[in-house]
mmCIF file of C-alpha atoms in Angstrom:
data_model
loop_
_atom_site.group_PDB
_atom_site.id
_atom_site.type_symbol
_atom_site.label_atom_id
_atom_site.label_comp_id
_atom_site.label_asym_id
_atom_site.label_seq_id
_atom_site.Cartn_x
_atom_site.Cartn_y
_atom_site.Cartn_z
ATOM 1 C CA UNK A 1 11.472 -63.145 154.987
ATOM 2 C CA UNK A 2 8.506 -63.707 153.001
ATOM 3 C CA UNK A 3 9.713 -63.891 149.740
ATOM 4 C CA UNK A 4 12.888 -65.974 151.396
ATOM 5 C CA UNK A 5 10.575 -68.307 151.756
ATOM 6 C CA UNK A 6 9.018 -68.383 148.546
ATOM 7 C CA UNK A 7 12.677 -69.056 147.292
ATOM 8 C CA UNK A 8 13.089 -71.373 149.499
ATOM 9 C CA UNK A 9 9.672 -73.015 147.981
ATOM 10 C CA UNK A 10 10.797 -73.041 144.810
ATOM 11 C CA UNK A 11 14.245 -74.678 145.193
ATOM 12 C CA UNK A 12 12.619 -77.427 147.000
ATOM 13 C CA UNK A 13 10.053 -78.399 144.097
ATOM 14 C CA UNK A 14 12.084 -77.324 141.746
ATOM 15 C CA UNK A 15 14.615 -80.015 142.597
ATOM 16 C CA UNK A 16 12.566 -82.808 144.674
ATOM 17 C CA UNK A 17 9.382 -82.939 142.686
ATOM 18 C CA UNK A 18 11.908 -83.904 139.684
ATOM 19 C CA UNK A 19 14.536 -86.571 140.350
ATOM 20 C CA UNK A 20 15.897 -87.117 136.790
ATOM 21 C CA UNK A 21 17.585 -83.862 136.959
ATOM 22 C CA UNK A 22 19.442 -84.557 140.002
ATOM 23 C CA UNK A 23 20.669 -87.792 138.200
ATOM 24 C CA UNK A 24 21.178 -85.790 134.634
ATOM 25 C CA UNK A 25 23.113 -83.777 136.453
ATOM 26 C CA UNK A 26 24.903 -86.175 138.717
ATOM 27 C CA UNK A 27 24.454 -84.220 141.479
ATOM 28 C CA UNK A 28 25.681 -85.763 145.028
ATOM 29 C CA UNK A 29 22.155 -86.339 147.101
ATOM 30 C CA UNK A 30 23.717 -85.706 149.984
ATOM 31 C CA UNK A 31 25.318 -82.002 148.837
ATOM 32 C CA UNK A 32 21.725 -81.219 148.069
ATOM 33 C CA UNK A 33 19.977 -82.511 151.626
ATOM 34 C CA UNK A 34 22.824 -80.763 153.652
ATOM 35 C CA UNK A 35 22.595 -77.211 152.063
ATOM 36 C CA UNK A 36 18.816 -77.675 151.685
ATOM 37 C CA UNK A 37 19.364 -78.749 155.684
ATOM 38 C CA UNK A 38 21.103 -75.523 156.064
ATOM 39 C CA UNK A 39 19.047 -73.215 153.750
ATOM 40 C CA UNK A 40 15.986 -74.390 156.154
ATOM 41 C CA UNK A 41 17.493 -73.298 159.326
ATOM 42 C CA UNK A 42 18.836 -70.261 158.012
ATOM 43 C CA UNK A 43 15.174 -69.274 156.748
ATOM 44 C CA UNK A 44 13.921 -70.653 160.086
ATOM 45 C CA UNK A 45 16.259 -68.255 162.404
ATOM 46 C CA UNK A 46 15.530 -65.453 160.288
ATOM 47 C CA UNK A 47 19.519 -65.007 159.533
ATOM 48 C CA UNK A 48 20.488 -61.986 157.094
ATOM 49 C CA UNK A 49 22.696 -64.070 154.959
ATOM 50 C CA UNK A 50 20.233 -66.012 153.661
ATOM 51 C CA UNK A 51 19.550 -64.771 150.925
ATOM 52 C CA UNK A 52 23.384 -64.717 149.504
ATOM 53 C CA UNK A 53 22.993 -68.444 150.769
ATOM 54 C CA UNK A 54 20.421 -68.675 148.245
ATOM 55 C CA UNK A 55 22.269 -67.023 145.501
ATOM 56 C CA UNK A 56 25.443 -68.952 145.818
ATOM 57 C CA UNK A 57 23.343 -72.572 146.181
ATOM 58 C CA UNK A 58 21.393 -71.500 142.752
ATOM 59 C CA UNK A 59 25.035 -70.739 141.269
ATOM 60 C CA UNK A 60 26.203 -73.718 142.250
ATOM 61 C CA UNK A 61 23.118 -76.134 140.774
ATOM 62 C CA UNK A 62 23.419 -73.885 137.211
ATOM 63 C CA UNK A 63 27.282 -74.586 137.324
ATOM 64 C CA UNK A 64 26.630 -78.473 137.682
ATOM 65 C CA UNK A 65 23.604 -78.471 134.993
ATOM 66 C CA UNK A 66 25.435 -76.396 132.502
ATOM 67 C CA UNK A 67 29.068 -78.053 132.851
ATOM 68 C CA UNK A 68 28.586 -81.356 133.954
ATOM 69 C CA UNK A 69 28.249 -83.382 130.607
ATOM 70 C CA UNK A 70 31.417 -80.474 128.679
ATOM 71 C CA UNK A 71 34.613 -82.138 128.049
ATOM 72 C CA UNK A 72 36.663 -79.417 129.190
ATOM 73 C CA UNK A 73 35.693 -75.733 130.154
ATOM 74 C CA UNK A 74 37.903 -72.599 131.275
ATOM 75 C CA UNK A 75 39.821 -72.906 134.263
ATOM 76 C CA UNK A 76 38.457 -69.738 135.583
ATOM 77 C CA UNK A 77 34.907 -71.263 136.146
ATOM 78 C CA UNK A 78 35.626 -74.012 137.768
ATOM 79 C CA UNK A 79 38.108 -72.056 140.473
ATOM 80 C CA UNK A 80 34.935 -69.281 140.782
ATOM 81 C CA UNK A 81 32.106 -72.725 141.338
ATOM 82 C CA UNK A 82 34.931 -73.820 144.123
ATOM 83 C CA UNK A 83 34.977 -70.165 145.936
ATOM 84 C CA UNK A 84 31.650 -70.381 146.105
ATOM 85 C CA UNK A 85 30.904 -73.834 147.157
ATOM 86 C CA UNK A 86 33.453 -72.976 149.751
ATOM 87 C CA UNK A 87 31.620 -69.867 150.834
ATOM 88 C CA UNK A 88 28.123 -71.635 150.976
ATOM 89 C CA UNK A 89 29.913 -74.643 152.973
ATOM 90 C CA UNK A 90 31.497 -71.715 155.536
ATOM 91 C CA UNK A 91 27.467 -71.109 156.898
ATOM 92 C CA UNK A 92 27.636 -74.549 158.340
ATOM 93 C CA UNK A 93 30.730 -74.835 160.716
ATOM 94 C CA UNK A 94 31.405 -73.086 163.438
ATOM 95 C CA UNK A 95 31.979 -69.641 163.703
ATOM 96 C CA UNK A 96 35.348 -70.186 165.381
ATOM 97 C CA UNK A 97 36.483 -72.267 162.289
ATOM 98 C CA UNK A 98 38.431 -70.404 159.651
ATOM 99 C CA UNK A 99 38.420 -71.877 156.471
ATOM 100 C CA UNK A 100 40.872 -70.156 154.502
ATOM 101 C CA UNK A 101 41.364 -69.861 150.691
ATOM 102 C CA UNK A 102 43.548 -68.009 148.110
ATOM 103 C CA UNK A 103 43.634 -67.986 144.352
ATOM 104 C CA UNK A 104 46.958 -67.412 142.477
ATOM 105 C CA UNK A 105 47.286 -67.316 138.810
ATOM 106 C CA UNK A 106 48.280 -65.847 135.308
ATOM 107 C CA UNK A 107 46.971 -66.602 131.947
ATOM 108 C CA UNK A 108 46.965 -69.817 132.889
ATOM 109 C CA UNK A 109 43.649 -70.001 134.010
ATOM 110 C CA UNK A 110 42.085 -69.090 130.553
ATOM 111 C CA UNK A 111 43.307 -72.835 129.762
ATOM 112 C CA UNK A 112 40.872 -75.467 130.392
ATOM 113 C CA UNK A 113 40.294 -77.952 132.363
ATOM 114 C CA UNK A 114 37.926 -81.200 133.035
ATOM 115 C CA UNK A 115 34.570 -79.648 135.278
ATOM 116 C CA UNK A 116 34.507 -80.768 138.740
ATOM 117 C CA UNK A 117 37.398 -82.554 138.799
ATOM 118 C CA UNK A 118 38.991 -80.603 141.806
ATOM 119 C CA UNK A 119 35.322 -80.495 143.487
ATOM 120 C CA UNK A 120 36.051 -83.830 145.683
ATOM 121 C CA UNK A 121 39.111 -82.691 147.122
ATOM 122 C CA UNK A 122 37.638 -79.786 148.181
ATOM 123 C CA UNK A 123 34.410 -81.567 149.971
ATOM 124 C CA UNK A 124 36.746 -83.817 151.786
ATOM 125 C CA UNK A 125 37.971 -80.685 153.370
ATOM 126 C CA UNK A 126 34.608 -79.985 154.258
ATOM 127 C CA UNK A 127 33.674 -83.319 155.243
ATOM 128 C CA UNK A 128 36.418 -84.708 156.876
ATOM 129 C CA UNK A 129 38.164 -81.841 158.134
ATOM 130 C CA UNK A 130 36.236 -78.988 159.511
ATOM 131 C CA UNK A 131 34.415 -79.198 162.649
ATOM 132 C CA UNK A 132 30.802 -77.997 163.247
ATOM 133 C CA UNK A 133 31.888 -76.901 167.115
ATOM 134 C CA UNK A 134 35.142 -76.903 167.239
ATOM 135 C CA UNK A 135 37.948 -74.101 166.777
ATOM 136 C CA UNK A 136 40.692 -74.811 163.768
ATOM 137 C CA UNK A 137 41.938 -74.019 160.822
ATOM 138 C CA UNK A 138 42.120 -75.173 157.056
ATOM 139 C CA UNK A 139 43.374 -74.187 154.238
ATOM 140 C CA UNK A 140 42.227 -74.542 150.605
ATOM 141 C CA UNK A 141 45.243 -72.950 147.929
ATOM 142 C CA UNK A 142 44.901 -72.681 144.026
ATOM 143 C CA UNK A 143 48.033 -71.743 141.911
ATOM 144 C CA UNK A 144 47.522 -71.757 137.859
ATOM 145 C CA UNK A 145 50.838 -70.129 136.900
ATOM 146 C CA UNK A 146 53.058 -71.190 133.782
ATOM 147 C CA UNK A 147 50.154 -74.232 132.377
ATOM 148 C CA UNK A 148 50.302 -75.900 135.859
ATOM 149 C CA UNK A 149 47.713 -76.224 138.392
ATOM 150 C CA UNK A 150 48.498 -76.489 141.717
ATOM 151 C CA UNK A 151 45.580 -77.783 144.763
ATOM 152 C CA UNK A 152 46.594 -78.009 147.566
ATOM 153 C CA UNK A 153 44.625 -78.422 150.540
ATOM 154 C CA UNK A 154 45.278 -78.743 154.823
ATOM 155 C CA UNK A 155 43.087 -79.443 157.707
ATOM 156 C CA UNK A 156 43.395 -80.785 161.048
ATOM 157 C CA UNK A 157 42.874 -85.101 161.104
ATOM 158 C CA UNK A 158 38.957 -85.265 162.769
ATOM 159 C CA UNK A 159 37.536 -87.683 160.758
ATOM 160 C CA UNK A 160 39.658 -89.516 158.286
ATOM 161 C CA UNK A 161 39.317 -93.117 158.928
ATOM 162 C CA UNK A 162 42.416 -95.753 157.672
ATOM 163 C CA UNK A 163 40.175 -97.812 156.466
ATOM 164 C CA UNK A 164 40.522 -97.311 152.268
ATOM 165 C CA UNK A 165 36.666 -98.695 151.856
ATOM 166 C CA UNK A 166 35.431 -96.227 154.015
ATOM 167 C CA UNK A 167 37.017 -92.706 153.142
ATOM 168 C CA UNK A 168 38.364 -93.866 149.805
ATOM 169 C CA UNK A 169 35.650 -93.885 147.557
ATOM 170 C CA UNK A 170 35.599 -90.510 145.884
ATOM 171 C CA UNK A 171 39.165 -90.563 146.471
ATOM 172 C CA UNK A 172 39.978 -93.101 144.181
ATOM 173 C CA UNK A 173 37.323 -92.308 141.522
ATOM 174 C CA UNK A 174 39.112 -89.182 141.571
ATOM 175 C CA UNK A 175 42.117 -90.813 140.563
ATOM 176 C CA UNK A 176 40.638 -92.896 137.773
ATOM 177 C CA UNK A 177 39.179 -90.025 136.151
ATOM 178 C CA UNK A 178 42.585 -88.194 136.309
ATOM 179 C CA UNK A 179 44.188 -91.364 135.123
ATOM 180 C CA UNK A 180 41.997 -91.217 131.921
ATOM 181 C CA UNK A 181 41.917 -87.295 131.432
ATOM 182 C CA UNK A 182 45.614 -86.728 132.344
ATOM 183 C CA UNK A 183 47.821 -89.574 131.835
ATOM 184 C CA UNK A 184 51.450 -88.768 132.998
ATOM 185 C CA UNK A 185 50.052 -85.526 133.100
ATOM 186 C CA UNK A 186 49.060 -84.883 137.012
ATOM 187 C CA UNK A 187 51.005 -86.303 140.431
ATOM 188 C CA UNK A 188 48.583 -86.725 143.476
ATOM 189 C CA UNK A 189 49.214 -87.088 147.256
ATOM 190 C CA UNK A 190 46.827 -88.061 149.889
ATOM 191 C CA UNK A 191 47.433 -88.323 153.485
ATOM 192 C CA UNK A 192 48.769 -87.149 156.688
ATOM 193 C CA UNK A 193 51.653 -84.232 156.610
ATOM 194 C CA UNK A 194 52.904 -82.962 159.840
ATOM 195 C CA UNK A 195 50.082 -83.802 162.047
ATOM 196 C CA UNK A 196 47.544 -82.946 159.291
ATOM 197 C CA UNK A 197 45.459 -84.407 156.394
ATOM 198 C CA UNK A 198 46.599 -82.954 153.009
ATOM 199 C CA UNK A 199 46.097 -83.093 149.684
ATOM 200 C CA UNK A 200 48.409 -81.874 146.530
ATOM 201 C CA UNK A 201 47.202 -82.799 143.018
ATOM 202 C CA UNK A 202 49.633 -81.456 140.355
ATOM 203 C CA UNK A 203 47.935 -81.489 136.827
ATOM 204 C CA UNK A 204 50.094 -79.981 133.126
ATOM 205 C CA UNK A 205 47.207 -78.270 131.459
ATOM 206 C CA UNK A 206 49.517 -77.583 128.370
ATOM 207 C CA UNK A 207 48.633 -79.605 124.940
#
């Protein structure tokens, strides 16, 4: 526990005591003051995942400052900084939540692809979708066969206001930076299927 906390320590100065990195980096505050949240109350309880908490939060920062300001990078990466954002994510909901992801692929995912463009898709999931209390499901799929990528993601409707100003924000900054990186390249659908909120971006990662 000791040297937990000495971890714990370090990520805190580390990133607090120096705010240009967090806007080098263009790292979301709030991702950082949530896991930091839960990083605290795992060291706090004494739980014995904490430190693979650790591990997959320092992943997750070197992904950001390493990728952030590339062009493109291998699709491979970014799927393995999305499995574990999604396992980091899985210490704060409830234990009677299943958040459920698969990986499908071929040599497609030696292609590249824009970093962190998938990233806000998946925190919606997260954000509006997955319950801190209650039982449910989602489900988070990746498919890079044949120079396609496939996203597709489906959680129950708890939180995801009509209102475009309020829950469309990263949404639709999503969509301009697709419009720029892929144009006529990607199809995108937002909203409610069958009684749930889902999301399926389509993007042609051939030249």
């Amino acid at each position: 526990k000791e040297s937990t906390n000495r971890a714990f320590f370090f990520v805190f100065v580390y990133f607090f005591q120096i705010p240009q990195r967090l806007y080098k980096a263009q790292i979301n505050p709030h991702f950082l003051f949530n896991n930091l949240n839960t990083l605290y109350a795992m060291v706090v309880t004494g739980s014995p995942k904490t430190e693979d908490a650790f591990i997959q939060f320092i992943n997750l920062m070197k992904y950001m400052y390493a990728n952030n300001t590339k062009d493109k990078i291998p699709l491979h990466i970014e799927v393995e900084y999305i499995r574990q954002y999604i396992e980091l994510q899985k210490y704060r909901i409830a234990e009677n939540f299943d958040v459920h992801f698969s990986y499908v692929h071929d040599e497609t995912e030696q292609m590249n692809i824009a970093p962190m463009i998938l990233i806000t898709f998946v925190e919606n999931v997260f954000k509006h979708g997955v319950s801190s209390h209650k039982k449910g499901e989602a489900y988070i799929t990746i498919r890079a066969e044949k120079g396609e990528l496939l996203l597709a993601t489906n959680n129950p409707l708890l939180n995801h206001p009509d209102s475009k100003a309020s829950k469309g924000i990263g949404i639709e900054n999503c969509k301009k930076r697709l419009d720029l990186l892929y144009p006529n390249k990607y199809s995108l659908f937002t909203g409610e299927r069958n009684g749930k909120y889902a999301v399926t971006l389509s993007i042609n990662l051939r030249q």
